[in-house]
CSV table of C-alpha atoms in Angstrom, one decimal:
chain,number,residue,atom,x,y,z
A,253,UNK,CA,-23.1,-21.3,-15.6
A,254,UNK,CA,-22.0,-23.7,-18.3
A,255,UNK,CA,-18.3,-24.8,-18.9
A,256,UNK,CA,-18.7,-23.4,-22.4
A,257,UNK,CA,-18.8,-19.7,-21.3
A,258,UNK,CA,-16.1,-19.9,-18.7
A,259,UNK,CA,-13.1,-17.7,-19.9
A,260,UNK,CA,-9.7,-19.4,-20.4
A,261,UNK,CA,-7.6,-19.5,-17.4
A,262,UNK,CA,-10.6,-19.3,-15.0
A,263,UNK,CA,-12.3,-21.8,-12.9
A,264,UNK,CA,-15.8,-21.6,-11.6
A,265,UNK,CA,-16.3,-22.1,-7.9
A,266,UNK,CA,-19.9,-22.6,-6.5
A,267,UNK,CA,-21.1,-22.2,-2.9
A,268,UNK,CA,-24.8,-23.0,-2.7
A,269,UNK,CA,-26.6,-20.5,-5.0
A,270,UNK,CA,-23.6,-18.3,-5.5
A,271,UNK,CA,-20.6,-18.9,-8.1
A,272,UNK,CA,-17.6,-17.1,-8.6
A,273,UNK,CA,-14.7,-17.0,-11.3
A,274,UNK,CA,-11.4,-17.9,-10.0
A,275,UNK,CA,-8.3,-16.9,-12.1
A,276,UNK,CA,-6.0,-19.9,-11.6
A,277,UNK,CA,-2.8,-18.4,-12.2
A,278,UNK,CA,-3.6,-15.5,-9.7
A,279,UNK,CA,-4.7,-18.3,-7.1
A,280,UNK,CA,-1.3,-20.0,-7.6
A,281,UNK,CA,0.5,-16.6,-7.2
A,282,UNK,CA,-1.3,-15.9,-4.1
A,283,UNK,CA,-0.3,-19.2,-2.5
A,284,UNK,CA,3.3,-18.5,-3.4
A,285,UNK,CA,3.3,-15.1,-2.0
A,286,UNK,CA,1.7,-16.3,1.2
A,287,UNK,CA,4.6,-18.7,1.6
A,288,UNK,CA,7.2,-16.0,0.7
A,289,UNK,CA,5.5,-13.7,3.2
A,290,UNK,CA,5.6,-16.5,5.9
A,291,UNK,CA,9.3,-17.0,5.3
A,292,UNK,CA,10.0,-13.1,5.4
A,293,UNK,CA,8.0,-12.8,8.7
A,294,UNK,CA,10.0,-15.8,10.4
A,295,UNK,CA,13.4,-14.3,9.1
A,296,UNK,CA,12.6,-10.9,10.5
A,297,UNK,CA,11.6,-12.4,13.8
A,298,UNK,CA,14.7,-14.5,14.1
A,299,UNK,CA,17.4,-11.9,12.9
A,300,UNK,CA,18.6,-8.9,14.7
A,301,UNK,CA,21.3,-7.9,17.2
A,302,UNK,CA,20.8,-11.4,18.7
A,303,UNK,CA,19.8,-14.4,16.5
A,304,UNK,CA,16.8,-16.4,17.8
A,305,UNK,CA,16.0,-19.8,16.4
A,306,UNK,CA,12.6,-20.5,14.5
A,307,UNK,CA,11.7,-22.9,17.4
A,308,UNK,CA,12.1,-20.1,19.9
A,309,UNK,CA,10.1,-17.8,17.7
A,310,UNK,CA,7.3,-20.2,17.6
A,311,UNK,CA,7.4,-20.5,21.3
A,312,UNK,CA,6.9,-16.8,21.8
A,313,UNK,CA,4.3,-16.5,19.1
A,314,UNK,CA,2.1,-19.6,20.5
A,315,UNK,CA,2.4,-18.0,24.1
A,316,UNK,CA,4.8,-20.6,25.6
A,317,UNK,CA,7.5,-19.6,28.0
A,318,UNK,CA,10.7,-18.6,26.4
A,319,UNK,CA,13.9,-16.7,27.4
A,320,UNK,CA,13.4,-14.6,24.1
A,321,UNK,CA,10.0,-13.5,25.0
A,322,UNK,CA,11.1,-9.9,25.5
A,323,UNK,CA,13.1,-9.6,22.5
A,324,UNK,CA,10.8,-11.5,20.2
A,325,UNK,CA,7.4,-10.8,21.6
A,326,UNK,CA,7.9,-7.1,22.7
A,327,UNK,CA,10.3,-5.7,20.2
A,328,UNK,CA,10.3,-7.5,16.9
A,329,UNK,CA,6.8,-8.8,16.6
A,330,UNK,CA,5.0,-5.5,16.8
A,331,UNK,CA,7.2,-4.1,14.3
A,332,UNK,CA,6.7,-6.9,11.9
A,333,UNK,CA,3.0,-6.9,12.3
A,334,UNK,CA,2.9,-3.1,11.5
A,335,UNK,CA,5.2,-3.6,8.5
A,336,UNK,CA,2.9,-6.4,7.2
A,337,UNK,CA,-0.4,-4.4,7.7
A,338,UNK,CA,1.2,-1.3,6.0
A,339,UNK,CA,2.3,-3.4,3.1
A,340,UNK,CA,-1.1,-4.9,2.7
A,341,UNK,CA,-2.8,-1.5,2.8
A,342,UNK,CA,-0.3,0.1,0.3
A,343,UNK,CA,-0.4,-2.8,-2.0
A,344,UNK,CA,-4.2,-2.6,-2.2
A,345,UNK,CA,-4.4,1.0,-2.4
A,346,UNK,CA,-1.8,1.0,-5.2
A,347,UNK,CA,-3.9,-1.6,-7.3
A,348,UNK,CA,-7.2,0.3,-6.8
A,349,UNK,CA,-5.6,3.6,-7.9
A,350,UNK,CA,-3.8,2.1,-10.8
A,351,UNK,CA,-7.0,0.3,-11.9
A,352,UNK,CA,-9.1,3.7,-11.7
A,353,UNK,CA,-6.4,5.6,-13.4
A,354,UNK,CA,-5.6,2.8,-16.0
A,355,UNK,CA,-1.9,3.9,-15.5
A,356,UNK,CA,1.0,1.8,-14.2
A,357,UNK,CA,2.6,5.0,-13.2
A,358,UNK,CA,-0.2,6.0,-10.9
A,359,UNK,CA,0.0,5.4,-7.2
A,360,UNK,CA,-1.0,7.2,-3.9
A,361,UNK,CA,2.5,8.8,-3.8
A,362,UNK,CA,2.1,10.1,-7.4
A,363,UNK,CA,-1.4,11.5,-7.0
A,364,UNK,CA,-0.7,13.4,-3.9
A,365,UNK,CA,-2.0,11.4,-1.1
A,366,UNK,CA,1.3,10.8,0.6
A,367,UNK,CA,2.5,14.2,0.3
A,368,UNK,CA,-0.9,15.6,1.7
A,369,UNK,CA,-0.3,13.4,4.6
A,370,UNK,CA,3.3,14.8,5.0
A,371,UNK,CA,2.1,18.5,4.5
A,372,UNK,CA,-0.5,18.4,7.1
A,373,UNK,CA,1.7,16.6,9.6
A,374,UNK,CA,4.8,19.0,9.1
A,375,UNK,CA,2.4,22.0,9.1
A,376,UNK,CA,0.9,21.0,12.5
A,377,UNK,CA,4.2,20.0,14.0
A,378,UNK,CA,6.1,23.2,12.8
A,379,UNK,CA,3.6,25.4,14.1
A,380,UNK,CA,3.0,23.6,17.5
A,381,UNK,CA,-0.6,22.4,16.8
A,382,UNK,CA,0.4,18.8,17.3
A,383,UNK,CA,2.3,18.5,20.4
A,384,UNK,CA,2.8,14.7,20.7
A,385,UNK,CA,3.7,11.8,18.4
A,386,UNK,CA,0.4,10.2,19.3
A,387,UNK,CA,-1.5,12.7,17.4
A,388,UNK,CA,0.5,12.5,14.2
A,389,UNK,CA,-1.5,9.3,12.7
A,390,UNK,CA,-4.6,11.4,12.9
A,391,UNK,CA,-3.2,14.4,11.3
A,392,UNK,CA,-1.7,12.2,8.5
A,393,UNK,CA,-4.9,10.4,7.9
A,394,UNK,CA,-6.6,13.8,7.4
A,395,UNK,CA,-4.2,15.1,5.3
A,396,UNK,CA,-4.3,12.3,2.9
A,397,UNK,CA,-8.0,12.4,2.7
A,398,UNK,CA,-8.0,16.1,2.2
A,399,UNK,CA,-5.5,15.8,-0.7
A,400,UNK,CA,-7.5,12.7,-2.3
A,401,UNK,CA,-10.7,14.6,-2.2
A,402,UNK,CA,-9.1,17.8,-3.7
A,403,UNK,CA,-7.8,15.8,-6.6
A,404,UNK,CA,-11.0,14.1,-7.1
A,405,UNK,CA,-13.0,17.1,-7.0
A,406,UNK,CA,-10.7,19.0,-9.4
A,407,UNK,CA,-10.5,16.0,-11.6
A,408,UNK,CA,-14.4,15.5,-11.7
A,409,UNK,CA,-16.2,17.0,-14.8
A,410,UNK,CA,-19.4,15.1,-14.8
A,411,UNK,CA,-17.4,12.1,-14.4
A,412,UNK,CA,-13.8,11.0,-13.2
A,413,UNK,CA,-11.7,11.0,-16.2
A,414,UNK,CA,-8.5,8.7,-15.8
A,415,UNK,CA,-5.8,10.8,-17.4
A,416,UNK,CA,-7.2,14.0,-15.8
A,417,UNK,CA,-7.2,12.4,-12.4
A,418,UNK,CA,-3.5,11.5,-12.8
A,419,UNK,CA,-2.4,14.9,-14.1
A,420,UNK,CA,-4.2,16.7,-11.6
A,421,UNK,CA,-2.8,14.5,-8.9
A,422,UNK,CA,0.9,15.1,-10.0
A,423,UNK,CA,0.2,18.9,-10.0
A,424,UNK,CA,-1.2,18.6,-6.4
A,425,UNK,CA,1.4,16.3,-5.3
A,426,UNK,CA,4.3,18.9,-6.5
A,427,UNK,CA,2.3,21.9,-4.7
A,428,UNK,CA,2.1,19.9,-1.4
A,429,UNK,CA,5.7,18.9,-1.7
A,430,UNK,CA,6.6,22.5,-2.0
A,431,UNK,CA,4.3,23.5,0.9
A,432,UNK,CA,5.9,20.9,3.1
A,433,UNK,CA,9.4,22.4,2.4
A,434,UNK,CA,8.0,25.8,3.4
A,435,UNK,CA,6.7,24.4,6.6
A,436,UNK,CA,10.0,22.7,7.4
A,437,UNK,CA,11.9,26.0,6.6
A,438,UNK,CA,9.5,28.2,8.8
A,439,UNK,CA,9.1,25.8,11.7
A,440,UNK,CA,11.0,25.2,14.9
A,441,UNK,CA,14.2,23.5,14.4
A,442,UNK,CA,13.6,20.7,16.6
A,443,UNK,CA,10.1,19.9,15.3
A,444,UNK,CA,11.3,20.2,11.7
A,445,UNK,CA,13.9,17.5,12.6
A,446,UNK,CA,11.1,15.3,14.1
A,447,UNK,CA,9.0,15.8,10.9
A,448,UNK,CA,11.9,15.0,8.7
A,449,UNK,CA,12.4,11.6,10.5
A,450,UNK,CA,8.7,10.9,10.2
A,451,UNK,CA,8.7,11.7,6.4
A,452,UNK,CA,11.1,8.9,5.7
A,453,UNK,CA,8.7,6.3,6.7
A,454,UNK,CA,9.9,4.2,9.6
A,455,UNK,CA,8.9,1.2,11.7
A,456,UNK,CA,11.0,2.2,14.6
A,457,UNK,CA,8.9,2.5,17.6
A,458,UNK,CA,5.9,0.8,15.8
A,459,UNK,CA,3.8,-1.2,18.2
A,460,UNK,CA,0.4,-2.7,19.3
A,461,UNK,CA,-1.4,0.6,19.0
A,462,UNK,CA,-0.7,1.0,15.2
A,463,UNK,CA,-1.1,-2.7,14.3
A,464,UNK,CA,-4.5,-2.7,16.3
A,465,UNK,CA,-6.2,0.2,14.5
A,466,UNK,CA,-4.7,-0.8,11.0
A,467,UNK,CA,-6.2,-4.3,11.5
A,468,UNK,CA,-9.7,-2.8,12.1
A,469,UNK,CA,-9.3,-0.5,9.0
A,470,UNK,CA,-8.3,-3.4,6.8
A,471,UNK,CA,-11.1,-5.6,8.2
A,472,UNK,CA,-13.7,-2.8,7.4
A,473,UNK,CA,-12.1,-2.4,3.9
A,474,UNK,CA,-12.4,-6.3,3.1
A,475,UNK,CA,-16.2,-6.1,2.0
A,476,UNK,CA,-15.5,-2.9,-0.1
A,477,UNK,CA,-12.3,-4.8,-1.6
A,478,UNK,CA,-14.5,-7.7,-2.5
A,479,UNK,CA,-17.0,-5.5,-4.4
A,480,UNK,CA,-14.0,-3.8,-6.2
A,481,UNK,CA,-12.6,-7.1,-7.3
A,482,UNK,CA,-16.0,-8.0,-8.7
A,483,UNK,CA,-16.3,-4.7,-10.4
A,484,UNK,CA,-12.8,-4.8,-12.1
A,485,UNK,CA,-13.9,-6.9,-14.9
A,486,UNK,CA,-16.4,-4.5,-16.0
A,487,UNK,CA,-14.3,-1.3,-15.4
A,488,UNK,CA,-11.3,-2.7,-17.4
A,489,UNK,CA,-13.4,-2.2,-20.7
A,490,UNK,CA,-13.9,1.2,-22.4
A,491,UNK,CA,-16.2,3.5,-20.8
A,492,UNK,CA,-19.1,2.9,-23.4
A,493,UNK,CA,-18.8,-0.8,-23.0
A,494,UNK,CA,-18.7,-0.7,-19.0
A,495,UNK,CA,-21.9,1.4,-19.2
A,496,UNK,CA,-23.5,-0.8,-21.5
A,497,UNK,CA,-22.8,-3.6,-19.2
A,498,UNK,CA,-24.9,-1.8,-16.5
A,499,UNK,CA,-21.8,-0.6,-14.5
A,500,UNK,CA,-22.4,2.6,-12.7
A,501,UNK,CA,-19.1,3.9,-13.8
A,502,UNK,CA,-18.5,7.2,-11.9
A,503,UNK,CA,-19.8,5.7,-8.7
A,504,UNK,CA,-17.7,2.6,-9.2
A,505,UNK,CA,-14.5,4.6,-9.9
A,506,UNK,CA,-15.2,7.0,-6.9
A,507,UNK,CA,-15.6,4.3,-4.6
A,508,UNK,CA,-12.5,2.6,-5.7
A,509,UNK,CA,-10.4,5.7,-5.6
A,510,UNK,CA,-11.8,6.7,-2.1
A,511,UNK,CA,-10.9,3.3,-0.7
A,512,UNK,CA,-7.4,3.6,-2.1
A,513,UNK,CA,-7.0,7.0,-0.6
A,514,UNK,CA,-8.2,5.9,2.8
A,515,UNK,CA,-5.9,2.9,2.9
A,516,UNK,CA,-2.8,4.9,1.8
A,517,UNK,CA,-3.7,7.6,4.4
A,518,UNK,CA,-3.9,5.0,7.2
A,519,UNK,CA,-0.6,3.6,6.3
A,520,UNK,CA,1.1,6.8,6.2
A,521,UNK,CA,-0.5,7.6,9.5
A,522,UNK,CA,1.1,4.4,11.1
A,523,UNK,CA,4.6,4.7,9.9
A,524,UNK,CA,4.9,7.9,7.7
A,525,UNK,CA,5.1,7.8,4.0
A,526,UNK,CA,6.7,4.5,2.7
A,527,UNK,CA,7.3,5.5,-0.9
A,528,UNK,CA,7.2,3.3,-4.0
A,529,UNK,CA,5.5,0.3,-2.4
A,530,UNK,CA,2.1,1.2,-3.7
A,531,UNK,CA,3.7,1.8,-7.1
A,532,UNK,CA,5.8,-1.5,-7.4
A,533,UNK,CA,3.4,-4.0,-5.7
A,534,UNK,CA,0.6,-4.1,-8.3
A,535,UNK,CA,3.0,-4.3,-11.3
A,536,UNK,CA,4.8,-7.1,-9.7
A,537,UNK,CA,1.5,-8.9,-9.0
A,538,UNK,CA,0.3,-8.4,-12.5
A,539,UNK,CA,3.6,-10.1,-13.8
A,540,UNK,CA,3.3,-12.9,-11.3
A,541,UNK,CA,-0.4,-13.7,-12.0
A,542,UNK,CA,-0.4,-12.9,-15.8
A,543,UNK,CA,-3.8,-11.5,-15.3
A,544,UNK,CA,-5.5,-8.9,-17.7
A,545,UNK,CA,-6.7,-7.0,-14.4
A,546,UNK,CA,-4.6,-5.9,-11.6
A,547,UNK,CA,-5.2,-8.7,-9.0
A,548,UNK,CA,-6.1,-7.0,-5.7
A,549,UNK,CA,-5.2,-9.9,-3.3
A,550,UNK,CA,-1.7,-10.6,-5.0
A,551,UNK,CA,-1.0,-6.8,-4.9
A,552,UNK,CA,-1.8,-6.7,-1.2
A,553,UNK,CA,0.3,-9.6,-0.6
A,554,UNK,CA,3.3,-8.4,-2.7
A,555,UNK,CA,3.1,-5.0,-0.7
A,556,UNK,CA,3.4,-6.9,2.6
A,557,UNK,CA,6.3,-9.0,1.3
A,558,UNK,CA,8.1,-5.9,0.1
A,559,UNK,CA,7.7,-3.9,3.4
A,560,UNK,CA,8.6,-6.8,5.7
A,561,UNK,CA,11.7,-7.7,3.6
A,562,UNK,CA,12.7,-4.1,3.2
A,563,UNK,CA,12.4,-3.5,6.9
A,564,UNK,CA,14.7,-6.6,7.5
A,565,UNK,CA,17.2,-5.1,5.3
A,566,UNK,CA,16.9,-1.7,6.9
A,567,UNK,CA,17.6,-3.2,10.1
A,568,UNK,CA,20.7,-5.4,9.1
A,569,UNK,CA,22.3,-3.6,6.3
A,570,UNK,CA,24.2,-1.2,8.3
A,571,UNK,CA,23.8,-2.8,11.7
A,572,UNK,CA,23.8,-1.7,14.4
A,573,UNK,CA,22.4,1.3,12.7
A,574,UNK,CA,18.8,0.9,11.7
A,575,UNK,CA,17.7,2.8,8.5
A,576,UNK,CA,14.1,3.9,8.0
A,577,UNK,CA,12.2,1.4,5.9
A,578,UNK,CA,11.4,4.2,3.4
A,579,UNK,CA,14.9,4.5,2.5
A,580,UNK,CA,15.4,1.0,1.3
A,581,UNK,CA,12.0,1.0,-0.5
A,582,UNK,CA,13.2,4.4,-2.1
A,583,UNK,CA,16.5,2.9,-3.2
A,584,UNK,CA,14.7,-0.1,-5.0
A,585,UNK,CA,11.8,2.0,-6.1
A,586,UNK,CA,13.3,5.0,-7.8
A,587,UNK,CA,15.2,2.7,-10.3
A,588,UNK,CA,12.1,1.0,-10.8
A,589,UNK,CA,10.1,4.1,-11.7
A,590,UNK,CA,12.8,5.1,-14.2
A,591,UNK,CA,12.6,1.7,-15.8
A,592,UNK,CA,8.7,2.1,-16.0
A,593,UNK,CA,9.1,5.5,-17.6
A,594,UNK,CA,11.7,4.1,-20.1
A,595,UNK,CA,9.4,1.2,-20.9
A,596,UNK,CA,6.3,3.6,-21.5
A,597,UNK,CA,8.6,5.7,-23.8
A,598,UNK,CA,9.4,2.6,-26.0
A,599,UNK,CA,5.7,1.7,-26.1
A,600,UNK,CA,5.7,-1.0,-23.7
A,601,UNK,CA,2.5,-1.8,-21.7
């Protein structure tokens, strides 16, 4: 590839016969987000009912003997790991859904995935089908996938139209939210209370089991995410231009939407629905990277930073009472959604 055809702001990376376009500003933003994420993780491991120095945290993480091994290694570290992985999954899921929908207001929360997970979990809990908390993640993943497939099948008319996808998703989301309320009303009081706590999205009790299977999910999603990042440049054009460039438009949109639904469902399965992260992270990443497309890596890292910092606030804001992380993301995300709505009414992009 000659230097004359390289778009402004990009750099060509070559590895043998393969070559890649690197957006410089996105790369810088990703490095900055990695540093911020590292700082947030260290702060979250250090701060709590008892403060632990970074040096002691480093000892625990590297497997050296430390008097704080129980507090840091057994209680805080698994929680931070799950928060980080959930944030990565939600940030990436939000970026994929917003790319498919071409709408900054679209996210797995808005198009019904999170409400699908909640509806199935609450329904199964309320009627005693799910008897243990260990079965909840599987029910959440199943509910999210069913909701995503329902929205996709209803929106499909010989192809996946972006606006129809969002509008049908909003309708399904409202219907599933009402169904969840019915289940909460009809179900056993104790089970309903348990379901309400799960629906707020909490990292309390999160451990190695959740971080283990979430890690495998993200690892399996990596090749598909790389393919999606490559397809983004073509899918950002209008439909006729994208098809003219040789892109299999419907297959690409369906694949990206499916990956977004799977990631959001798995995140909900680990902690319950953590609202607004998938909505906010891609838009923050776009502004940091100043990129024409939503940067997938920066979106995932932004999601991780948001969840880890929100969980730290949730633990320390009203200490010794620990709030669910979903409460903090809701407090930040609701005004952000209103700002987006006002901005769109004024004709902003």
